[in-house]
Short mmCIF file of C-alpha atoms and ligand atoms in Angstrom, two decimals:
data_model
loop_
_atom_site.label_atom_id
_atom_site.label_comp_id
_atom_site.label_asym_id
_atom_site.label_seq_id
_atom_site.Cartn_x
_atom_site.Cartn_y
_atom_site.Cartn_z
CA MET R 222 -132.67 -159.44 142.83
CA ASP R 223 -136.35 -159.04 143.73
CA ILE R 224 -138.55 -156.12 142.74
CA LYS R 225 -138.76 -154.63 146.23
CA SER R 226 -135.04 -154.33 146.73
CA LEU R 227 -134.61 -152.96 143.20
CA ILE R 228 -137.10 -150.20 143.93
CA ALA R 229 -135.49 -149.50 147.30
CA ARG R 230 -132.18 -149.00 145.51
CA PHE R 231 -133.67 -147.10 142.57
CA PRO R 232 -136.69 -145.14 143.84
CA ALA R 233 -137.03 -143.41 140.47
CA LEU R 234 -138.32 -146.75 139.17
CA ALA R 235 -141.30 -146.94 141.53
CA ASP R 236 -143.77 -145.67 138.93
CA ALA R 237 -142.35 -147.96 136.27
CA ALA R 238 -142.80 -150.95 138.57
CA ALA R 239 -146.33 -149.82 139.40
CA GLN R 240 -147.09 -149.88 135.65
CA ARG R 241 -147.63 -146.13 135.55
CA GLU R 242 -146.32 -143.70 132.96
CA THR R 243 -143.09 -142.20 134.17
CA VAL R 244 -140.39 -139.64 133.40
CA TRP R 245 -136.80 -140.55 134.19
CA GLU R 246 -134.06 -137.97 133.96
CA ASN R 247 -130.62 -139.39 133.37
CA PRO R 248 -128.26 -138.24 136.13
CA ALA R 249 -125.23 -139.52 134.19
CA VAL R 250 -125.63 -137.24 131.17
CA ARG R 251 -122.40 -135.30 130.52
CA PRO R 252 -121.23 -132.48 128.28
CA PHE R 253 -120.51 -134.06 124.92
CA ASP R 254 -116.85 -133.08 124.87
CA GLU R 255 -116.38 -135.07 128.05
CA ALA R 256 -118.54 -138.03 127.05
CA LYS R 257 -117.00 -138.29 123.59
CA SER R 258 -113.69 -139.76 124.70
CA ARG R 259 -115.47 -142.66 126.38
CA LEU R 260 -117.60 -143.66 123.38
CA PRO R 261 -116.88 -146.97 121.65
CA LEU R 262 -117.35 -145.39 118.19
CA THR R 263 -116.23 -142.15 116.58
CA GLU R 264 -117.17 -139.64 113.94
CA ALA R 265 -114.83 -141.45 111.53
CA ASP R 266 -117.00 -144.56 111.92
CA VAL R 267 -120.04 -142.55 110.84
CA ASP R 268 -118.04 -141.15 107.89
CA ASP R 269 -117.28 -144.72 106.87
CA ALA R 270 -120.95 -145.75 107.07
CA GLU R 271 -122.07 -142.70 105.12
CA ALA R 272 -119.48 -143.36 102.41
CA ARG R 273 -120.51 -147.02 102.14
CA LEU R 274 -124.17 -146.05 101.67
CA ALA R 275 -123.08 -143.62 98.95
CA ARG R 276 -121.15 -146.40 97.17
CA PHE R 277 -124.27 -148.58 97.17
CA ALA R 278 -126.56 -145.80 95.91
CA PRO R 279 -126.25 -146.76 92.20
CA PHE R 280 -127.33 -150.32 93.04
CA LEU R 281 -130.22 -149.15 95.21
CA GLU R 282 -131.38 -146.70 92.58
CA LYS R 283 -131.40 -149.44 89.96
CA HIS R 284 -132.99 -152.21 92.00
CA PHE R 285 -135.46 -150.15 94.05
CA PRO R 286 -137.02 -147.52 91.73
CA GLU R 287 -138.65 -145.81 94.72
CA THR R 288 -135.18 -144.61 95.74
CA ALA R 289 -134.60 -142.95 92.35
CA PRO R 290 -135.91 -139.48 93.32
CA ARG R 291 -133.05 -139.26 95.83
CA ARG R 292 -130.58 -141.06 93.57
CA GLY R 293 -130.42 -144.22 95.64
CA VAL R 294 -130.16 -142.50 99.00
CA ILE R 295 -132.61 -143.98 101.52
CA GLU R 296 -133.99 -140.88 103.20
CA SER R 297 -137.27 -139.50 104.54
CA PRO R 298 -138.95 -136.07 104.62
CA LEU R 299 -138.96 -133.67 107.55
CA THR R 300 -142.36 -132.00 107.92
CA ASP R 301 -143.80 -129.22 110.06
CA ILE R 302 -146.82 -130.48 112.01
CA PRO R 303 -148.37 -127.35 113.55
CA HIS R 304 -151.82 -128.87 114.04
CA MET R 305 -150.31 -131.77 115.94
CA ARG R 306 -148.41 -129.31 118.09
CA ASP R 307 -151.66 -127.51 118.92
CA TYR R 308 -153.32 -130.82 119.72
CA LEU R 309 -150.51 -131.85 122.06
CA ASN R 310 -150.60 -128.47 123.81
CA GLU R 311 -154.38 -128.24 124.08
CA ARG R 312 -155.38 -131.84 124.65
CA ARG R 313 -152.38 -133.72 125.93
CA GLY R 314 -150.86 -131.29 128.41
CA ALA R 315 -147.75 -130.42 126.42
CA ARG R 316 -146.23 -126.94 126.65
CA LEU R 317 -144.39 -126.72 123.37
CA ASP R 318 -143.09 -123.40 122.14
CA GLY R 319 -141.31 -123.30 118.83
CA ARG R 320 -141.85 -125.66 115.93
CA LEU R 321 -142.79 -129.31 116.06
CA LEU R 322 -141.45 -131.35 113.18
CA LEU R 323 -142.03 -134.94 112.16
CA LYS R 324 -139.05 -136.94 110.89
CA ARG R 325 -140.91 -139.30 108.63
CA ASP R 326 -138.92 -142.52 108.66
CA SER R 327 -142.40 -144.02 108.38
CA ASP R 328 -141.98 -143.12 104.69
CA LEU R 329 -138.46 -144.42 104.18
CA PRO R 330 -138.25 -146.31 100.89
CA ILE R 331 -137.80 -150.10 100.66
CA SER R 332 -139.13 -151.10 104.08
CA GLY R 333 -141.12 -148.17 105.53
CA SER R 334 -139.48 -147.90 108.93
CA VAL R 335 -136.38 -146.65 110.71
CA LYS R 336 -134.98 -150.17 110.21
CA ALA R 337 -134.39 -149.23 106.57
CA ARG R 338 -131.40 -147.35 107.97
CA GLY R 339 -129.57 -149.77 110.26
CA GLY R 340 -130.89 -153.06 108.95
CA ILE R 341 -130.26 -152.36 105.30
CA TYR R 342 -126.87 -150.84 106.07
CA GLU R 343 -125.69 -153.99 107.83
CA VAL R 344 -126.79 -156.25 104.95
CA LEU R 345 -124.97 -154.00 102.48
CA LYS R 346 -121.81 -153.90 104.57
CA HIS R 347 -121.67 -157.69 104.87
CA SER R 348 -122.35 -158.04 101.14
CA GLU R 349 -119.57 -155.64 100.23
CA GLU R 350 -117.13 -157.64 102.35
CA LEU R 351 -118.13 -160.96 100.76
CA ALA R 352 -118.05 -159.49 97.26
CA LEU R 353 -114.58 -158.01 97.76
CA GLU R 354 -113.17 -161.19 99.31
CA ASN R 355 -114.45 -163.21 96.38
CA GLY R 356 -113.43 -160.92 93.54
CA LEU R 357 -116.98 -160.08 92.55
CA LEU R 358 -116.77 -156.34 92.98
CA HIS R 359 -114.54 -154.05 90.93
CA GLY R 360 -115.89 -150.58 91.63
CA ASP R 361 -119.28 -150.79 89.91
CA TYR R 362 -121.88 -151.48 92.60
CA THR R 363 -124.66 -152.14 90.10
CA VAL R 364 -123.00 -155.58 89.85
CA PHE R 365 -125.19 -156.47 92.86
CA ASP R 366 -128.17 -156.21 90.53
CA THR R 367 -126.97 -159.04 88.26
CA GLN R 368 -127.99 -162.70 88.23
CA LYS R 369 -124.36 -163.71 88.58
CA SER R 370 -124.15 -161.81 91.82
CA ARG R 371 -127.44 -163.18 93.15
CA ASP R 372 -126.29 -166.73 92.34
CA PHE R 373 -123.09 -166.09 94.27
CA PHE R 374 -124.92 -164.76 97.32
CA HIS R 375 -127.38 -167.64 97.24
CA GLN R 376 -124.61 -169.80 98.70
CA TYR R 377 -124.90 -167.71 101.84
CA ALA R 378 -127.57 -167.40 104.50
CA ILE R 379 -128.58 -164.45 106.60
CA HIS R 380 -130.56 -164.69 109.86
CA VAL R 381 -132.19 -162.12 112.09
CA GLY R 382 -134.48 -162.11 115.13
CA SER R 383 -137.19 -159.49 114.94
CA THR R 384 -140.45 -158.08 116.29
CA GLY R 385 -141.29 -157.31 112.65
CA ASN R 386 -139.72 -154.26 111.08
CA LEU R 387 -136.09 -155.33 111.32
CA GLY R 388 -137.14 -158.59 109.70
CA LEU R 389 -138.76 -156.65 106.86
CA SER R 390 -135.61 -154.65 106.22
CA ILE R 391 -133.16 -157.54 106.44
CA GLY R 392 -135.51 -159.90 104.61
CA ILE R 393 -136.28 -157.55 101.71
CA MET R 394 -132.66 -156.46 101.22
CA GLY R 395 -131.29 -159.94 101.90
CA ALA R 396 -133.58 -161.45 99.27
CA ALA R 397 -132.75 -158.65 96.79
CA ILE R 398 -129.03 -159.40 97.06
CA GLY R 399 -129.70 -163.12 96.71
CA TYR R 400 -129.18 -164.53 100.22
CA ARG R 401 -131.20 -167.33 101.67
CA ALA R 402 -132.80 -165.14 104.32
CA THR R 403 -134.47 -166.37 107.49
CA VAL R 404 -136.34 -164.11 109.89
CA HIS R 405 -137.03 -165.37 113.41
CA MET R 406 -140.22 -163.63 114.46
CA SER R 407 -141.39 -163.04 118.00
CA ALA R 408 -145.01 -163.62 118.99
CA ASP R 409 -145.72 -159.87 118.73
CA ALA R 410 -144.95 -159.73 115.03
CA LYS R 411 -147.92 -158.87 112.85
CA GLN R 412 -149.27 -161.44 110.42
CA TRP R 413 -149.04 -159.11 107.42
CA LYS R 414 -145.29 -158.70 107.98
CA LYS R 415 -144.81 -162.47 107.94
CA ASP R 416 -146.96 -162.78 104.81
CA LEU R 417 -145.07 -160.05 103.00
CA LEU R 418 -141.71 -161.65 103.78
CA ARG R 419 -142.85 -165.08 102.63
CA GLU R 420 -144.03 -163.51 99.37
CA LYS R 421 -140.49 -162.24 98.86
CA GLY R 422 -139.09 -165.74 99.33
CA VAL R 423 -137.89 -165.20 102.89
CA THR R 424 -138.18 -168.04 105.39
CA VAL R 425 -140.14 -166.93 108.46
CA VAL R 426 -139.80 -168.94 111.66
CA GLU R 427 -142.39 -168.10 114.30
CA TYR R 428 -141.86 -168.29 118.05
CA ALA R 429 -144.54 -168.40 120.70
CA SER R 430 -142.23 -166.44 122.99
CA ASP R 431 -140.85 -162.94 123.00
CA TYR R 432 -138.21 -161.15 121.03
CA SER R 433 -135.16 -162.17 123.10
CA LYS R 434 -135.97 -165.83 122.47
CA ALA R 435 -136.32 -165.27 118.71
CA VAL R 436 -132.93 -163.58 118.70
CA GLN R 437 -131.35 -166.37 120.72
CA GLU R 438 -132.65 -169.08 118.38
CA GLY R 439 -131.58 -167.20 115.28
CA ARG R 440 -128.11 -166.68 116.69
CA ALA R 441 -127.74 -170.36 117.59
CA LEU R 442 -128.88 -171.55 114.15
CA ALA R 443 -126.59 -169.15 112.32
CA GLN R 444 -123.60 -170.23 114.40
CA ARG R 445 -123.90 -173.81 113.17
CA ASP R 446 -123.40 -172.78 109.55
CA PRO R 447 -120.13 -171.12 108.49
CA ARG R 448 -121.82 -169.61 105.43
CA SER R 449 -124.38 -167.96 107.59
CA TYR R 450 -124.48 -164.44 108.97
CA PHE R 451 -126.48 -163.33 111.96
CA VAL R 452 -127.65 -159.72 112.31
CA ASP R 453 -127.44 -159.27 116.06
CA ASP R 454 -129.86 -156.49 117.01
CA GLU R 455 -128.74 -156.72 120.65
CA ASN R 456 -125.04 -156.09 119.97
CA SER R 457 -124.45 -154.69 116.50
CA ALA R 458 -122.14 -151.74 115.92
CA ASP R 459 -123.04 -151.83 112.21
CA LEU R 460 -126.75 -151.38 112.82
CA PHE R 461 -125.92 -148.56 115.22
CA LEU R 462 -123.77 -146.77 112.63
CA GLY R 463 -126.39 -147.18 109.91
CA TYR R 464 -128.82 -145.38 112.20
CA ALA R 465 -126.26 -142.74 113.14
CA VAL R 466 -125.99 -141.49 109.54
CA ALA R 467 -129.54 -140.15 109.92
CA ALA R 468 -128.24 -137.26 112.01
CA ARG R 469 -126.24 -135.74 109.15
CA ARG R 470 -129.19 -135.98 106.84
CA LEU R 471 -131.41 -134.30 109.45
CA LYS R 472 -128.85 -131.55 109.89
CA ALA R 473 -128.98 -130.76 106.18
CA GLN R 474 -132.78 -130.79 106.19
CA LEU R 475 -132.94 -128.41 109.15
CA ALA R 476 -130.51 -126.07 107.44
CA GLU R 477 -132.60 -126.20 104.27
CA MET R 478 -135.67 -125.23 106.29
CA ARG R 479 -133.63 -122.46 107.93
CA ILE R 480 -134.11 -123.92 111.38
CA ALA R 481 -131.15 -122.94 113.53
CA VAL R 482 -129.60 -125.28 116.08
CA ASP R 483 -127.10 -123.58 118.38
CA ALA R 484 -126.69 -122.41 121.97
CA GLU R 485 -129.67 -120.06 121.58
CA HIS R 486 -131.77 -122.50 119.58
CA PRO R 487 -131.91 -125.90 121.28
CA LEU R 488 -133.12 -128.98 119.45
CA PHE R 489 -135.20 -131.64 121.22
CA VAL R 490 -135.53 -135.05 119.61
CA TYR R 491 -138.03 -137.67 120.78
CA LEU R 492 -137.17 -141.24 119.84
CA PRO R 493 -139.30 -144.40 120.25
CA CYS R 494 -137.11 -147.10 121.80
CA GLY R 495 -137.22 -150.90 121.62
CA VAL R 496 -133.94 -152.74 122.07
CA GLY R 497 -132.19 -149.37 121.73
CA GLY R 498 -130.26 -149.60 118.46
CA ALA R 499 -132.26 -147.15 116.38
CA PRO R 500 -132.73 -144.41 118.98
CA GLY R 501 -129.24 -145.01 120.34
CA GLY R 502 -127.55 -144.77 116.96
CA ILE R 503 -129.53 -141.69 116.00
CA ALA R 504 -128.79 -140.01 119.35
CA PHE R 505 -125.09 -140.81 118.97
CA GLY R 506 -125.11 -139.28 115.49
CA LEU R 507 -127.03 -136.21 116.68
CA LYS R 508 -124.53 -135.59 119.47
CA GLN R 509 -121.70 -135.75 116.93
CA GLU R 510 -123.46 -133.10 114.85
CA PHE R 511 -124.94 -130.78 117.48
CA GLY R 512 -123.12 -131.55 120.73
CA ASP R 513 -124.76 -129.93 123.74
CA ASP R 514 -127.34 -128.08 121.65
CA VAL R 515 -129.36 -131.25 121.09
CA PHE R 516 -131.34 -133.11 123.76
CA CYS R 517 -132.39 -136.70 123.07
CA ILE R 518 -135.31 -138.28 124.91
CA PHE R 519 -136.23 -141.95 124.47
CA VAL R 520 -139.81 -143.18 124.79
CA GLU R 521 -140.90 -146.72 125.69
CA PRO R 522 -144.22 -148.48 126.41
CA VAL R 523 -145.16 -148.76 130.09
CA GLN R 524 -145.04 -152.57 129.83
CA ALA R 525 -141.80 -152.74 127.82
CA CYS R 526 -139.57 -150.07 129.32
CA CYS R 527 -136.41 -152.16 129.11
CA MET R 528 -133.95 -149.37 128.27
CA LEU R 529 -135.25 -147.32 131.20
CA LEU R 530 -134.60 -150.24 133.56
CA GLY R 531 -131.18 -150.98 132.07
CA MET R 532 -129.98 -147.40 132.20
CA ALA R 533 -131.49 -146.42 135.54
CA THR R 534 -130.04 -149.45 137.30
CA GLY R 535 -126.81 -149.54 135.32
CA LEU R 536 -127.48 -153.26 134.83
CA HIS R 537 -128.17 -152.78 131.09
CA SER R 538 -128.80 -156.20 129.50
CA GLY R 539 -128.55 -157.75 132.96
CA ILE R 540 -132.16 -156.80 133.65
CA CYS R 541 -135.45 -157.37 131.84
CA VAL R 542 -138.99 -156.05 132.25
CA GLN R 543 -140.22 -159.37 133.66
CA ASP R 544 -137.78 -158.89 136.57
CA PHE R 545 -139.91 -155.85 137.34
CA GLY R 546 -143.23 -157.63 137.11
CA LEU R 547 -144.04 -156.12 133.71
CA THR R 548 -145.43 -158.18 130.85
CA GLY R 549 -143.48 -156.83 127.89
CA LEU R 550 -146.80 -156.86 126.00
CA THR R 551 -147.81 -153.76 124.03
CA ALA R 552 -149.68 -152.77 120.89
CA ALA R 553 -146.49 -150.95 119.91
CA ASP R 554 -145.08 -154.11 118.33
CA GLY R 555 -141.85 -152.41 117.24
CA LEU R 556 -141.10 -151.57 120.86
CA ALA R 557 -142.14 -154.91 122.40
CA VAL R 558 -138.72 -155.75 123.77
CA GLY R 559 -138.12 -157.07 127.27
CA ARG R 560 -134.35 -156.82 127.53
CA PRO R 561 -132.32 -153.84 126.31
CA SER R 562 -129.11 -153.92 124.29
CA GLY R 563 -126.20 -153.72 126.69
CA PHE R 564 -123.97 -152.38 123.95
CA VAL R 565 -126.33 -149.49 123.23
CA GLY R 566 -127.15 -148.76 126.88
CA ARG R 567 -123.48 -148.32 127.70
CA ALA R 568 -122.75 -146.36 124.52
CA VAL R 569 -125.46 -143.76 125.19
CA ALA R 570 -125.26 -143.76 129.00
CA GLU R 571 -123.87 -140.21 129.07
CA LEU R 572 -125.67 -138.89 125.97
CA VAL R 573 -129.39 -139.39 126.54
CA SER R 574 -131.26 -136.80 128.62
CA GLY R 575 -133.91 -139.19 129.83
CA VAL R 576 -136.48 -141.89 129.17
CA VAL R 577 -140.25 -141.40 129.23
CA THR R 578 -142.88 -144.14 129.18
CA VAL R 579 -146.31 -144.17 127.57
CA GLY R 580 -149.47 -146.24 127.96
CA ASP R 581 -150.86 -147.99 124.89
CA ALA R 582 -154.19 -146.13 124.80
CA VAL R 583 -152.45 -142.78 124.34
CA LEU R 584 -150.60 -144.10 121.28
CA PHE R 585 -153.87 -144.60 119.45
CA ASP R 586 -155.21 -141.18 120.47
CA ASP R 587 -152.08 -139.59 119.03
CA LEU R 588 -152.22 -141.78 115.93
CA ARG R 589 -155.73 -140.51 115.17
CA ALA R 590 -154.86 -136.90 116.01
CA LEU R 591 -151.96 -136.97 113.56
CA ALA R 592 -154.13 -138.52 110.86
CA ASP R 593 -156.97 -136.03 111.46
CA GLY R 594 -154.84 -132.91 111.88
CA GLU R 595 -152.03 -133.50 109.43
CA GLY R 596 -153.26 -136.27 107.15
CA ILE R 597 -150.26 -138.42 108.04
CA PHE R 598 -150.49 -142.05 109.08
CA ILE R 599 -147.82 -143.62 111.28
CA GLU R 600 -147.87 -146.90 113.21
CA PRO R 601 -148.58 -147.11 116.97
CA SER R 602 -144.89 -147.65 117.89
CA ALA R 603 -143.94 -144.45 116.10
CA CYS R 604 -146.56 -142.46 118.02
CA ALA R 605 -144.56 -143.02 121.21
CA ALA R 606 -142.42 -140.06 120.13
CA PHE R 607 -145.19 -137.60 121.02
CA GLN R 608 -145.12 -138.62 124.67
CA GLY R 609 -141.58 -137.26 124.87
CA ALA R 610 -142.79 -133.87 123.65
CA VAL R 611 -145.70 -133.96 126.10
CA LYS R 612 -143.46 -134.68 129.09
CA LEU R 613 -140.59 -132.32 128.34
CA HIS R 614 -141.77 -129.73 130.84
CA ASP R 615 -141.71 -132.40 133.57
CA MET R 616 -137.96 -132.81 133.08
CA LYS R 617 -137.17 -130.21 135.71
CA GLN R 618 -133.54 -131.16 136.28
CA LEU R 619 -132.83 -131.07 132.58
CA LEU R 620 -134.47 -127.66 132.12
CA ALA R 621 -132.71 -126.19 135.17
CA SER R 622 -129.26 -127.71 134.71
CA GLN R 623 -129.08 -126.83 131.01
CA ASN R 624 -130.41 -123.34 131.59
CA LEU R 625 -133.35 -124.01 129.29
CA THR R 626 -135.18 -120.81 130.14
CA GLU R 627 -138.54 -119.86 128.72
CA GLU R 628 -136.80 -117.62 126.27
CA ARG R 629 -134.53 -120.37 124.98
CA LEU R 630 -137.47 -122.73 124.81
CA ARG R 631 -139.34 -120.25 122.61
CA ASN R 632 -136.49 -120.61 120.12
CA ALA R 633 -136.47 -124.39 120.29
CA ALA R 634 -137.28 -126.90 117.59
CA HIS R 635 -138.81 -130.27 118.46
CA VAL R 636 -138.47 -133.36 116.30
CA ALA R 637 -140.75 -136.35 116.84
CA TRP R 638 -139.10 -139.32 115.14
CA ALA R 639 -141.85 -141.23 113.31
CA THR R 640 -140.20 -144.63 113.13
CA GLY R 641 -142.61 -146.56 110.94
CA GLY R 642 -145.92 -146.80 109.15
CA SER R 643 -146.04 -146.64 105.35
CA MET R 644 -146.03 -150.42 104.86
CA VAL R 645 -149.03 -150.99 107.14
CA PRO R 646 -151.83 -152.41 104.91
CA ALA R 647 -155.06 -150.40 104.50
CA ARG R 648 -157.07 -152.93 106.49
CA GLU R 649 -154.77 -152.58 109.52
CA ARG R 650 -154.75 -148.80 109.20
CA GLU R 651 -158.50 -148.67 109.33
CA ALA R 652 -158.53 -150.81 112.45
CA TYR R 653 -156.00 -148.49 114.13
CA LEU R 654 -157.94 -145.39 113.12
CA ALA R 655 -161.16 -146.88 114.46
CA ALA R 656 -159.74 -148.22 117.75
CA HIS R 657 -160.94 -146.54 120.92
C1 PLP S 894 -137.50 -151.08 115.83
C2 PLP S 894 -138.41 -149.95 115.98
C3 PLP S 894 -138.17 -148.96 116.93
C4 PLP S 894 -137.05 -148.96 117.92
O1 PLP S 894 -135.81 -149.40 117.48
P1 PLP S 894 -134.88 -150.27 118.43
O2 PLP S 894 -133.60 -150.39 117.71
O3 PLP S 894 -135.55 -151.59 118.64
O4 PLP S 894 -134.78 -149.52 119.71
C5 PLP S 894 -139.08 -147.92 116.98
N1 PLP S 894 -140.15 -147.85 116.17
C6 PLP S 894 -140.39 -148.79 115.25
C7 PLP S 894 -141.59 -148.64 114.37
C8 PLP S 894 -139.53 -149.87 115.12
O5 PLP S 894 -139.80 -150.81 114.21
#
């Protein structure tokens, strides 16, 4: 299908095709009670993931001392960012009432990004299965921290295709368990991420092409070896469930901060989106917890708005940004994905309120504003979240159909999901902070 006929069929995509920032409201969004029965996964699946992470906590606490303060639970702080809210209202055209909070997955232990949820979860799940099948595990999960265990896992390989952060999570955890880990990196991946992985003994294969190609190659290689496991970011229910657990943790943090979420107190969550797994899994989890009181908005780069194209056309992984004349190139390396996950697009088709896009220059403005106003550094990809907060008032159908009156909006809480940043080396940080 050519671009012209796609736009004729989907006029809402005209701005996206013209490489302009856009706001897309999802006409398929349904009340959660209705949507729930059509979802491929359930609350019990999230229970299972949460319980598995709890079983692994003693191992994580022992092997990764930075997880000790939370007893081996990989979790991040939730922080009020009032100065950033003022900046967005005064300088970026936002109209936010209520509190703006930052969910700081940028500070997640072990790998410093949201991928420390899904990616690490999938490695742990696979390891538990192998250990049980082979009689290695008898209840005490600190066994994974022994040389005997690492020798056992060294017979096995693990592969993943990545723009960077997923590779860090899979590579670091894979190497810690003992796997021979290989990360297939797309051209967008930053040099320091490759260097860090190689230091940890991970094999890094570099591709001149984009993320989809890196995934394809990794998948093909892994298939040839029966002792090899491929973490499939485009189709993985395990990654999705690892991300979904975040919602329960957020719920507890909101309660601790005495921030109500109910019919009178809506919650808006702004999620940077690449292939879709992280924002999709988190949105799925949030809907389980808060139903129709939470509104999830995805944000993508103008040049890499693959989930927008997939959802708006209903073609999901059957369409890519190049079909629309977009480059897929962006400074938001974690979001530099040309083709969305079909699994995720279908799973969240009735859950997500909309998708907003953002130009690269704005990401750096917001990055500096957050650093100046709040003293918090996050990476460019993570800054995409703020564009969702800026554009909320342009989502007229959402506000009208959900009866989000000015009064209800005054009671709202807004969460910008900061998806990465703490691992970025000082040299790179300075370059980001200086960029104009
Ligand atoms: C991977 C990533 C995302 C998006 O996650 P997807 O599962 O690819 O949609 C957002 N921000 C950062 C920093 C990431 O690394």
